[in-house]
Amino acid sequence: MEEETGLVLTSAHLRGAFVIDVQADGELQDEWMLFTFVADGWSGTLKDEAAEGVLAWQPITALDRLPMPAGDRIVLSRLVFAPAGRLPLTGRFVYTPDEALLAYAFDPTEAHAADADGVRPR
């Protein structure tokens, strides 16, 4: 499977599948699926840039400081730092057209409203 990074994954494992909804005034504007994989093998050369921006290898310890959508941060915290026995994770994220996270839910019944920062209230 070739990544938008230019790498070809040689050992990929599905860790999550998510529906991403974009809503405006309660109306569905767009919807797509996000599949998250972990790989422990790849070939090829990392491109310098992709549609999302400049590419660079980052240590796991830097993930909490990198810019990313609020839902990506939530997914990464669940997938990277969670015990492997709980995977794959499935769920749904609802955003506004300007990428503010409105709500998210992990299946089967873990639903959350997002606060102003896109993070689940404690």
mmCIF file of C-alpha atoms in Angstrom:
data_model
loop_
_atom_site.group_PDB
_atom_site.id
_atom_site.type_symbol
_atom_site.label_atom_id
_atom_site.label_comp_id
_atom_site.label_asym_id
_atom_site.label_seq_id
_atom_site.Cartn_x
_atom_site.Cartn_y
_atom_site.Cartn_z
ATOM 1 C CA MET A 1 0.000 0.000 0.000
ATOM 2 C CA GLU A 2 1.613 3.270 -1.071
ATOM 3 C CA GLU A 3 1.243 6.200 1.273
ATOM 4 C CA GLU A 4 0.916 9.850 0.220
ATOM 5 C CA THR A 5 4.337 10.088 1.870
ATOM 6 C CA GLY A 6 5.949 8.121 -0.967
ATOM 7 C CA LEU A 7 6.567 5.116 1.274
ATOM 8 C CA VAL A 8 5.236 1.633 0.554
ATOM 9 C CA LEU A 9 4.119 -0.128 3.718
ATOM 10 C CA THR A 10 5.320 -3.731 3.831
ATOM 11 C CA SER A 11 3.775 -4.632 7.167
ATOM 12 C CA ALA A 12 0.628 -2.640 7.953
ATOM 13 C CA HIS A 13 -1.956 -3.314 10.643
ATOM 14 C CA LEU A 14 -5.356 -1.622 10.780
ATOM 15 C CA ARG A 15 -5.647 0.194 14.114
ATOM 16 C CA GLY A 16 -8.720 2.365 13.504
ATOM 17 C CA ALA A 17 -11.590 3.129 11.124
ATOM 18 C CA PHE A 18 -13.535 6.362 11.527
ATOM 19 C CA VAL A 19 -16.333 8.258 9.815
ATOM 20 C CA ILE A 20 -15.583 11.974 9.489
ATOM 21 C CA ASP A 21 -18.638 14.229 9.112
ATOM 22 C CA VAL A 22 -18.583 17.928 8.297
ATOM 23 C CA GLN A 23 -21.783 19.717 9.348
ATOM 24 C CA ALA A 24 -22.997 23.300 9.015
ATOM 25 C CA ASP A 25 -26.202 24.404 10.723
ATOM 26 C CA GLY A 26 -27.043 20.771 11.451
ATOM 27 C CA GLU A 27 -26.775 19.803 7.772
ATOM 28 C CA LEU A 28 -24.270 17.233 6.509
ATOM 29 C CA GLN A 29 -21.843 18.993 4.126
ATOM 30 C CA ASP A 30 -19.267 16.257 3.582
ATOM 31 C CA GLU A 31 -18.405 12.788 4.840
ATOM 32 C CA TRP A 32 -15.457 10.442 4.410
ATOM 33 C CA MET A 33 -13.728 7.486 6.012
ATOM 34 C CA LEU A 34 -10.388 7.698 7.793
ATOM 35 C CA PHE A 35 -8.390 4.492 8.165
ATOM 36 C CA THR A 36 -5.450 4.506 10.556
ATOM 37 C CA PHE A 37 -2.670 1.965 10.204
ATOM 38 C CA VAL A 38 0.481 1.155 12.122
ATOM 39 C CA ALA A 39 3.402 -0.225 10.168
ATOM 40 C CA ASP A 40 6.594 -1.834 11.326
ATOM 41 C CA GLY A 41 8.057 -2.138 7.856
ATOM 42 C CA TRP A 42 8.280 0.049 4.765
ATOM 43 C CA SER A 43 10.330 0.699 1.662
ATOM 44 C CA GLY A 44 10.932 3.781 -0.437
ATOM 45 C CA THR A 45 12.028 7.294 0.289
ATOM 46 C CA LEU A 46 10.034 9.813 2.304
ATOM 47 C CA LYS A 47 8.883 12.739 0.151
ATOM 48 C CA ASP A 48 9.811 16.211 1.317
ATOM 49 C CA GLU A 49 6.205 17.410 1.114
ATOM 50 C CA ALA A 50 2.624 16.137 0.761
ATOM 51 C CA ALA A 51 -0.749 17.862 0.320
ATOM 52 C CA GLU A 52 -0.921 18.374 4.099
ATOM 53 C CA GLY A 53 2.494 20.061 4.309
ATOM 54 C CA VAL A 54 6.169 19.351 4.952
ATOM 55 C CA LEU A 55 6.941 15.763 5.963
ATOM 56 C CA ALA A 56 9.442 14.793 8.637
ATOM 57 C CA TRP A 57 9.984 11.879 10.986
ATOM 58 C CA GLN A 58 8.904 12.807 14.515
ATOM 59 C CA PRO A 59 9.478 11.021 17.809
ATOM 60 C CA ILE A 60 6.353 9.758 19.550
ATOM 61 C CA THR A 61 7.153 12.109 22.428
ATOM 62 C CA ALA A 62 6.619 15.098 20.086
ATOM 63 C CA LEU A 63 3.078 14.143 19.036
ATOM 64 C CA ASP A 64 1.392 16.278 21.692
ATOM 65 C CA ARG A 65 3.196 19.398 20.375
ATOM 66 C CA LEU A 66 2.530 18.976 16.649
ATOM 67 C CA PRO A 67 -0.302 20.890 14.933
ATOM 68 C CA MET A 68 -3.183 18.596 13.961
ATOM 69 C CA PRO A 69 -6.986 18.460 13.998
ATOM 70 C CA ALA A 70 -8.455 17.796 17.450
ATOM 71 C CA GLY A 71 -9.864 14.436 16.360
ATOM 72 C CA ASP A 72 -6.450 13.266 15.136
ATOM 73 C CA ARG A 73 -4.972 14.109 18.532
ATOM 74 C CA ILE A 74 -7.691 12.067 20.269
ATOM 75 C CA VAL A 75 -7.214 9.104 17.924
ATOM 76 C CA LEU A 76 -3.432 9.156 18.323
ATOM 77 C CA SER A 77 -3.702 9.245 22.107
ATOM 78 C CA ARG A 78 -5.982 6.197 21.972
ATOM 79 C CA LEU A 79 -3.997 4.237 19.384
ATOM 80 C CA VAL A 80 -0.368 5.027 20.098
ATOM 81 C CA PHE A 81 -0.541 4.809 23.871
ATOM 82 C CA ALA A 82 -3.358 2.254 24.277
ATOM 83 C CA PRO A 83 -2.881 -1.457 24.920
ATOM 84 C CA ALA A 84 -2.928 -3.439 21.674
ATOM 85 C CA GLY A 85 -5.780 -5.679 22.876
ATOM 86 C CA ARG A 86 -8.376 -2.916 22.374
ATOM 87 C CA LEU A 87 -7.752 -2.474 18.677
ATOM 88 C CA PRO A 88 -8.981 -1.763 16.053
ATOM 89 C CA LEU A 89 -10.858 1.286 17.274
ATOM 90 C CA THR A 90 -13.905 2.557 15.383
ATOM 91 C CA GLY A 91 -15.884 5.748 15.700
ATOM 92 C CA ARG A 92 -17.199 8.997 14.267
ATOM 93 C CA PHE A 93 -15.985 12.603 14.419
ATOM 94 C CA VAL A 94 -18.174 15.619 13.609
ATOM 95 C CA TYR A 95 -16.538 18.878 12.528
ATOM 96 C CA THR A 96 -17.673 22.294 11.329
ATOM 97 C CA PRO A 97 -16.529 23.414 7.851
ATOM 98 C CA ASP A 98 -13.699 25.397 9.534
ATOM 99 C CA GLU A 99 -12.466 22.184 11.239
ATOM 100 C CA ALA A 100 -13.746 22.840 14.764
ATOM 101 C CA LEU A 101 -14.540 19.509 16.430
ATOM 102 C CA LEU A 102 -18.194 19.400 17.534
ATOM 103 C CA ALA A 103 -18.477 15.846 18.872
ATOM 104 C CA TYR A 104 -17.015 12.380 18.651
ATOM 105 C CA ALA A 105 -17.931 8.850 19.613
ATOM 106 C CA PHE A 106 -16.021 5.615 19.753
ATOM 107 C CA ASP A 107 -18.093 2.504 19.197
ATOM 108 C CA PRO A 108 -20.112 1.062 20.616
ATOM 109 C CA THR A 109 -21.451 3.779 22.959
ATOM 110 C CA GLU A 110 -18.739 6.176 24.093
ATOM 111 C CA ALA A 111 -20.079 9.583 22.940
ATOM 112 C CA HIS A 112 -18.564 12.963 23.825
ATOM 113 C CA ALA A 113 -19.240 16.605 23.096
ATOM 114 C CA ALA A 114 -16.106 18.588 22.383
ATOM 115 C CA ASP A 115 -15.236 21.728 24.323
ATOM 116 C CA ALA A 116 -14.025 24.942 22.692
ATOM 117 C CA ASP A 117 -10.518 23.515 22.246
ATOM 118 C CA GLY A 118 -11.849 20.364 20.568
ATOM 119 C CA VAL A 119 -11.034 18.228 23.593
ATOM 120 C CA ARG A 120 -13.438 16.184 25.654
ATOM 121 C CA PRO A 121 -14.462 17.948 28.866
ATOM 122 C CA ARG A 122 -13.071 16.280 31.996
#
